[in-house]
mmCIF file of C-alpha atoms in Angstrom:
data_model
loop_
_atom_site.group_PDB
_atom_site.id
_atom_site.type_symbol
_atom_site.label_atom_id
_atom_site.label_comp_id
_atom_site.label_asym_id
_atom_site.label_seq_id
_atom_site.Cartn_x
_atom_site.Cartn_y
_atom_site.Cartn_z
ATOM 1 C CA MET X 1 -120.779 111.443 23.682
ATOM 2 C CA PRO X 2 -121.112 107.336 23.353
ATOM 3 C CA ALA X 3 -119.540 104.509 24.642
ATOM 4 C CA GLY X 4 -117.079 103.973 22.333
ATOM 5 C CA PHE X 5 -115.459 104.754 18.480
ATOM 6 C CA GLU X 6 -117.905 103.262 16.089
ATOM 7 C CA PRO X 7 -116.927 104.617 12.847
ATOM 8 C CA VAL X 8 -114.540 102.216 10.580
ATOM 9 C CA VAL X 9 -111.598 103.507 9.610
ATOM 10 C CA LEU X 10 -109.314 101.999 7.755
ATOM 11 C CA CYS X 11 -105.463 102.314 7.245
ATOM 12 C CA TYR X 12 -103.541 100.936 4.534
ATOM 13 C CA HIS X 13 -100.306 101.324 2.572
ATOM 14 C CA ALA X 14 -98.956 100.010 -0.746
ATOM 15 C CA VAL X 15 -101.596 98.788 -3.398
ATOM 16 C CA THR X 16 -99.834 96.142 -5.533
ATOM 17 C CA GLU X 17 -99.268 92.575 -6.511
ATOM 18 C CA GLY X 18 -96.098 93.681 -7.165
ATOM 19 C CA TRP X 19 -94.447 93.616 -3.644
ATOM 20 C CA HIS X 20 -95.793 90.813 -1.225
ATOM 21 C CA ASP X 21 -94.838 92.781 1.962
ATOM 22 C CA GLY X 22 -97.063 92.839 4.961
ATOM 23 C CA LEU X 23 -97.411 96.578 3.701
ATOM 24 C CA SER X 24 -98.915 96.066 0.396
ATOM 25 C CA VAL X 25 -101.881 94.594 -0.637
ATOM 26 C CA ASP X 26 -103.303 94.053 -3.911
ATOM 27 C CA ARG X 27 -106.235 96.064 -5.681
ATOM 28 C CA MET X 28 -108.585 93.437 -5.841
ATOM 29 C CA THR X 29 -108.634 92.672 -2.016
ATOM 30 C CA LEU X 30 -108.686 96.177 -1.243
ATOM 31 C CA GLU X 31 -111.618 96.033 -3.768
ATOM 32 C CA ARG X 32 -113.647 93.667 -2.408
ATOM 33 C CA GLN X 33 -112.985 93.984 1.669
ATOM 34 C CA VAL X 34 -113.890 97.775 0.815
ATOM 35 C CA ARG X 35 -117.487 96.356 -0.981
ATOM 36 C CA LEU X 36 -117.915 93.644 2.783
ATOM 37 C CA PHE X 37 -118.292 97.160 4.309
ATOM 38 C CA LEU X 38 -121.013 98.900 1.981
ATOM 39 C CA ARG X 39 -122.836 95.255 2.066
ATOM 40 C CA ARG X 40 -123.295 95.718 5.767
ATOM 41 C CA GLY X 41 -124.959 98.785 5.580
ATOM 42 C CA LEU X 42 -121.854 101.628 6.698
ATOM 43 C CA LYS X 43 -121.642 104.444 4.947
ATOM 44 C CA PRO X 44 -118.969 105.842 3.241
ATOM 45 C CA VAL X 45 -118.192 109.336 4.549
ATOM 46 C CA ARG X 46 -114.950 112.136 4.105
ATOM 47 C CA ALA X 47 -113.326 112.036 7.626
ATOM 48 C CA ALA X 48 -114.530 115.178 9.089
ATOM 49 C CA ASP X 49 -118.043 113.335 9.100
ATOM 50 C CA VAL X 50 -116.389 110.563 11.323
ATOM 51 C CA LEU X 51 -115.039 113.187 14.548
ATOM 52 C CA SER X 52 -117.879 112.223 16.457
ATOM 53 C CA GLY X 53 -117.076 109.344 17.399
ATOM 54 C CA ARG X 54 -121.006 108.298 15.756
ATOM 55 C CA GLY X 55 -122.802 106.656 13.374
ATOM 56 C CA ARG X 56 -122.055 103.716 11.144
ATOM 57 C CA LEU X 57 -119.908 105.451 8.872
ATOM 58 C CA LEU X 58 -116.955 103.977 6.329
ATOM 59 C CA HIS X 59 -113.455 106.117 6.126
ATOM 60 C CA VAL X 60 -110.848 105.022 4.261
ATOM 61 C CA THR X 61 -107.286 105.623 4.730
ATOM 62 C CA PHE X 62 -103.545 105.562 3.364
ATOM 63 C CA ASP X 63 -100.834 106.653 5.429
ATOM 64 C CA ASP X 64 -97.398 106.987 3.418
ATOM 65 C CA ALA X 65 -98.363 108.028 -0.307
ATOM 66 C CA PHE X 66 -97.016 105.690 -2.317
ATOM 67 C CA GLU X 67 -97.839 105.870 -5.742
ATOM 68 C CA SER X 68 -99.112 102.601 -5.500
ATOM 69 C CA VAL X 69 -102.446 104.045 -4.293
ATOM 70 C CA ARG X 70 -103.208 105.859 -7.310
ATOM 71 C CA ARG X 71 -104.416 102.156 -8.341
ATOM 72 C CA ALA X 72 -107.389 102.258 -5.817
ATOM 73 C CA LEU X 73 -108.564 105.338 -6.676
ATOM 74 C CA PRO X 74 -110.948 104.646 -9.342
ATOM 75 C CA ALA X 75 -112.715 101.282 -7.704
ATOM 76 C CA LEU X 76 -113.136 103.949 -4.062
ATOM 77 C CA GLU X 77 -115.004 106.165 -6.662
ATOM 78 C CA ARG X 78 -117.260 104.250 -8.409
ATOM 79 C CA LEU X 79 -118.334 103.567 -5.063
ATOM 80 C CA GLY X 80 -118.642 106.142 -3.814
ATOM 81 C CA VAL X 81 -115.819 105.422 -0.611
ATOM 82 C CA PRO X 82 -113.957 109.253 -0.473
ATOM 83 C CA VAL X 83 -110.425 109.305 0.883
ATOM 84 C CA THR X 84 -107.872 110.902 2.681
ATOM 85 C CA VAL X 85 -104.308 110.648 1.671
ATOM 86 C CA PHE X 86 -101.500 110.644 4.681
ATOM 87 C CA ALA X 87 -98.577 112.175 2.723
ATOM 88 C CA CYS X 88 -94.915 112.894 4.863
ATOM 89 C CA THR X 89 -93.869 116.882 2.964
ATOM 90 C CA ASP X 90 -90.159 115.951 2.537
ATOM 91 C CA TYR X 91 -90.696 113.045 0.296
ATOM 92 C CA ALA X 92 -93.037 114.942 -1.877
ATOM 93 C CA VAL X 93 -90.600 117.094 -2.890
ATOM 94 C CA GLU X 94 -89.442 114.440 -5.172
ATOM 95 C CA GLY X 95 -91.118 112.056 -4.563
ATOM 96 C CA ARG X 96 -88.804 109.737 -3.316
ATOM 97 C CA PRO X 97 -89.204 106.160 -1.489
ATOM 98 C CA LEU X 98 -89.582 105.712 1.554
ATOM 99 C CA ASP X 99 -86.140 105.430 2.988
ATOM 100 C CA VAL X 100 -87.101 104.648 6.117
ATOM 101 C CA PRO X 101 -84.838 101.945 8.542
ATOM 102 C CA GLU X 102 -87.733 99.627 9.206
ATOM 103 C CA LEU X 103 -87.984 98.996 5.194
ATOM 104 C CA ALA X 104 -84.155 98.997 4.400
ATOM 105 C CA GLU X 105 -84.454 94.659 4.259
ATOM 106 C CA ARG X 106 -88.164 94.486 3.469
ATOM 107 C CA GLY X 107 -87.639 96.450 0.135
ATOM 108 C CA ARG X 108 -84.218 96.059 -0.344
ATOM 109 C CA GLY X 109 -84.955 95.276 -4.374
ATOM 110 C CA PHE X 110 -88.734 96.595 -4.262
ATOM 111 C CA GLY X 111 -87.305 100.498 -4.413
ATOM 112 C CA HIS X 112 -89.446 101.209 -7.230
ATOM 113 C CA GLU X 113 -92.746 100.007 -5.582
ATOM 114 C CA LEU X 114 -92.289 102.402 -1.862
ATOM 115 C CA ALA X 115 -91.983 105.174 -4.033
ATOM 116 C CA THR X 116 -94.322 108.143 -3.112
ATOM 117 C CA MET X 117 -95.990 110.902 -4.743
ATOM 118 C CA ASN X 118 -94.725 113.981 -5.103
ATOM 119 C CA TRP X 119 -96.534 117.406 -5.035
ATOM 120 C CA ASP X 120 -97.998 117.100 -8.385
ATOM 121 C CA SER X 121 -99.457 113.631 -7.866
ATOM 122 C CA LEU X 122 -100.581 114.716 -4.522
ATOM 123 C CA ARG X 123 -102.153 117.959 -6.327
ATOM 124 C CA GLU X 124 -103.725 115.982 -8.786
ATOM 125 C CA LEU X 125 -105.692 113.271 -5.918
ATOM 126 C CA SER X 126 -106.528 116.955 -4.419
ATOM 127 C CA GLU X 127 -108.544 118.231 -7.686
ATOM 128 C CA ARG X 128 -109.933 114.805 -7.645
ATOM 129 C CA GLY X 129 -112.113 114.957 -4.494
ATOM 130 C CA VAL X 130 -108.994 113.442 -2.491
ATOM 131 C CA GLU X 131 -108.183 114.463 1.310
ATOM 132 C CA ILE X 132 -104.459 114.856 1.708
ATOM 133 C CA GLY X 133 -103.189 115.007 5.241
ATOM 134 C CA SER X 134 -100.005 115.397 7.101
ATOM 135 C CA HIS X 135 -98.261 112.459 7.872
ATOM 136 C CA THR X 136 -95.098 114.293 9.803
ATOM 137 C CA ARG X 137 -91.881 115.032 7.168
ATOM 138 C CA THR X 138 -90.265 112.947 7.495
ATOM 139 C CA HIS X 139 -91.871 109.175 9.303
ATOM 140 C CA PRO X 140 -90.196 110.185 13.119
ATOM 141 C CA HIS X 141 -91.374 107.818 15.644
ATOM 142 C CA LEU X 142 -93.119 110.878 17.720
ATOM 143 C CA PRO X 143 -92.593 109.548 20.876
ATOM 144 C CA ARG X 144 -88.150 109.535 20.480
ATOM 145 C CA LEU X 145 -88.096 113.195 19.783
ATOM 146 C CA SER X 146 -87.645 116.696 21.333
ATOM 147 C CA ASP X 147 -90.485 119.028 22.109
ATOM 148 C CA GLU X 148 -89.129 121.074 19.713
ATOM 149 C CA GLU X 149 -89.025 118.718 16.997
ATOM 150 C CA VAL X 150 -91.802 116.885 17.733
ATOM 151 C CA ASP X 151 -93.291 120.381 16.509
ATOM 152 C CA ARG X 152 -91.480 120.874 14.042
ATOM 153 C CA GLU X 153 -92.389 117.730 12.425
ATOM 154 C CA LEU X 154 -96.057 118.583 12.807
ATOM 155 C CA ARG X 155 -96.322 122.413 12.760
ATOM 156 C CA GLU X 156 -93.934 122.379 9.131
ATOM 157 C CA SER X 157 -95.935 119.585 7.619
ATOM 158 C CA ARG X 158 -99.542 120.627 8.123
ATOM 159 C CA VAL X 159 -97.816 124.520 6.440
ATOM 160 C CA ALA X 160 -96.105 122.497 3.590
ATOM 161 C CA VAL X 161 -99.073 120.990 3.285
ATOM 162 C CA GLU X 162 -101.566 124.221 2.771
ATOM 163 C CA ASP X 163 -98.846 126.112 1.378
ATOM 164 C CA ARG X 164 -98.353 123.402 -1.916
ATOM 165 C CA LEU X 165 -102.070 122.632 -2.497
ATOM 166 C CA GLY X 166 -103.836 125.675 -2.106
ATOM 167 C CA ARG X 167 -106.571 124.025 0.683
ATOM 168 C CA PRO X 168 -106.018 123.656 4.538
ATOM 169 C CA CYS X 169 -104.268 120.824 5.896
ATOM 170 C CA PRO X 170 -106.748 119.921 8.797
ATOM 171 C CA PHE X 171 -105.956 115.741 9.847
ATOM 172 C CA LEU X 172 -102.824 113.803 10.854
ATOM 173 C CA ALA X 173 -101.598 110.537 11.072
ATOM 174 C CA TYR X 174 -99.504 109.351 13.020
ATOM 175 C CA PRO X 175 -96.285 107.496 12.124
ATOM 176 C CA PHE X 176 -96.166 103.985 12.799
ATOM 177 C CA GLY X 177 -99.415 104.971 14.922
ATOM 178 C CA ASP X 178 -96.747 106.114 17.570
ATOM 179 C CA GLU X 179 -98.471 108.592 20.125
ATOM 180 C CA ASP X 180 -98.267 109.771 24.191
ATOM 181 C CA ARG X 181 -100.110 112.097 25.350
ATOM 182 C CA ARG X 182 -97.243 114.579 24.972
ATOM 183 C CA VAL X 183 -97.427 114.365 21.031
ATOM 184 C CA ARG X 184 -101.613 114.520 20.820
ATOM 185 C CA ASP X 185 -101.247 118.155 22.776
ATOM 186 C CA ALA X 186 -98.871 118.789 19.936
ATOM 187 C CA ALA X 187 -100.960 117.786 17.000
ATOM 188 C CA ARG X 188 -103.309 120.908 18.845
ATOM 189 C CA ARG X 189 -100.890 122.400 19.387
ATOM 190 C CA ALA X 190 -99.057 122.393 15.585
ATOM 191 C CA GLY X 191 -103.024 123.487 14.181
ATOM 192 C CA TYR X 192 -104.832 120.306 13.142
ATOM 193 C CA ASP X 193 -108.003 119.928 14.047
ATOM 194 C CA ALA X 194 -107.875 115.944 14.698
ATOM 195 C CA ALA X 195 -105.384 113.728 14.492
ATOM 196 C CA PHE X 196 -105.615 110.015 13.434
ATOM 197 C CA ALA X 197 -103.697 107.089 15.383
ATOM 198 C CA LEU X 198 -103.558 103.059 14.985
ATOM 199 C CA PRO X 199 -104.596 101.193 16.104
ATOM 200 C CA GLY X 200 -105.994 104.067 19.083
ATOM 201 C CA ASP X 201 -108.374 103.020 21.679
ATOM 202 C CA SER X 202 -111.866 103.255 20.464
ATOM 203 C CA SER X 203 -113.180 102.519 23.258
ATOM 204 C CA GLY X 204 -113.505 106.432 23.380
ATOM 205 C CA VAL X 205 -113.198 109.183 21.366
ATOM 206 C CA ASP X 206 -110.388 111.298 21.554
ATOM 207 C CA ARG X 207 -109.819 113.340 18.713
ATOM 208 C CA TYR X 208 -106.408 113.273 18.148
ATOM 209 C CA ALA X 209 -106.333 110.114 18.940
ATOM 210 C CA LEU X 210 -108.520 109.249 16.408
ATOM 211 C CA PRO X 211 -109.059 104.906 16.345
ATOM 212 C CA ARG X 212 -108.245 103.702 13.223
ATOM 213 C CA VAL X 213 -108.010 99.207 11.892
ATOM 214 C CA GLY X 214 -105.112 98.573 10.347
ATOM 215 C CA ILE X 215 -105.480 95.841 6.599
ATOM 216 C CA TYR X 216 -102.327 93.981 5.816
ATOM 217 C CA ARG X 217 -101.079 91.224 3.033
ATOM 218 C CA LYS X 218 -102.687 88.755 5.511
ATOM 219 C CA ASP X 219 -105.968 89.876 5.902
ATOM 220 C CA GLY X 220 -108.573 88.846 4.106
ATOM 221 C CA VAL X 221 -112.011 89.303 3.629
ATOM 222 C CA ALA X 222 -113.032 87.190 6.613
ATOM 223 C CA ARG X 223 -110.090 88.825 9.008
ATOM 224 C CA THR X 224 -110.974 92.236 7.912
ATOM 225 C CA PHE X 225 -114.617 91.904 8.975
ATOM 226 C CA LEU X 226 -113.914 89.894 12.174
ATOM 227 C CA LYS X 227 -110.516 92.404 12.754
ATOM 228 C CA THR X 228 -113.016 95.429 12.300
ATOM 229 C CA SER X 229 -116.227 93.942 14.496
ATOM 230 C CA PRO X 230 -116.539 95.937 17.380
ATOM 231 C CA ALA X 231 -116.877 93.392 20.120
ATOM 232 C CA LEU X 232 -112.954 92.677 19.520
ATOM 233 C CA ARG X 233 -112.426 96.425 18.740
ATOM 234 C CA ARG X 234 -114.162 97.243 22.604
ATOM 235 C CA ALA X 235 -111.725 93.958 23.845
ATOM 236 C CA ALA X 236 -108.622 95.055 22.013
ATOM 237 C CA ALA X 237 -108.629 98.646 23.168
ATOM 238 C CA ARG X 238 -109.001 97.306 26.696
ATOM 239 C CA VAL X 239 -105.820 95.260 26.195
ATOM 240 C CA ARG X 240 -103.352 98.203 25.507
ATOM 241 C CA ARG X 241 -105.036 100.371 28.436
ATOM 242 C CA VAL X 242 -103.686 98.319 30.500
ATOM 243 C CA ARG X 243 -100.633 97.108 28.838
ATOM 244 C CA ARG X 244 -99.822 100.819 27.922
ATOM 245 C CA GLY X 245 -100.877 102.267 31.467
ATOM 246 C CA PRO X 246 -101.334 105.715 31.431
ATOM 247 C CA GLY X 247 -100.828 108.716 29.359
#
């Protein structure tokens, strides 16, 4: 087992020039950031390849399955970088805007930017080779839910992805990055092979809390480089462990 989690797993959300929110990045910046990692010698791989925690590997993920993510895919395909999109299955029924309370004010007047992909769009991505994972049914703060509610959010969303797309759904990403030991145990029970946290603990390897680096509008190329440096990630992980305590 490696001393720390070596792969770099990037987490993006919206890809747009029209919504100047922290969750959004423009397409050209995203492409420059990904090219940076390729120039540093990281090898682009699929999600399953990062589970061991070993190697100078790169994987790109998108939480929330915003429609705008489709703008980034041609560039990533040209660069040969595999992608996982994590979708909330209740939203995918209609592709409705992500209407969680945390975005109520920030998204006012930008409903079109908060639109999520419906099942037809997700199926098209899956057929292009994009991994579609679960982001739960309704995007809740999982640690705040009862055991029964957590089990429903995780199990029913996995089943929905598999039924709608006709493919396995081995991966989960926790909404808001919220997880604890109880939630991790629930992800295991729900039948996932692994789950991605945000940020997670890069000092070790827990396949139900795999660490990712969140990339936001304020993160230019230089800041992205610093956020993903192994030394800084290990130091941040130590600070989070002290603040968080056991569990």
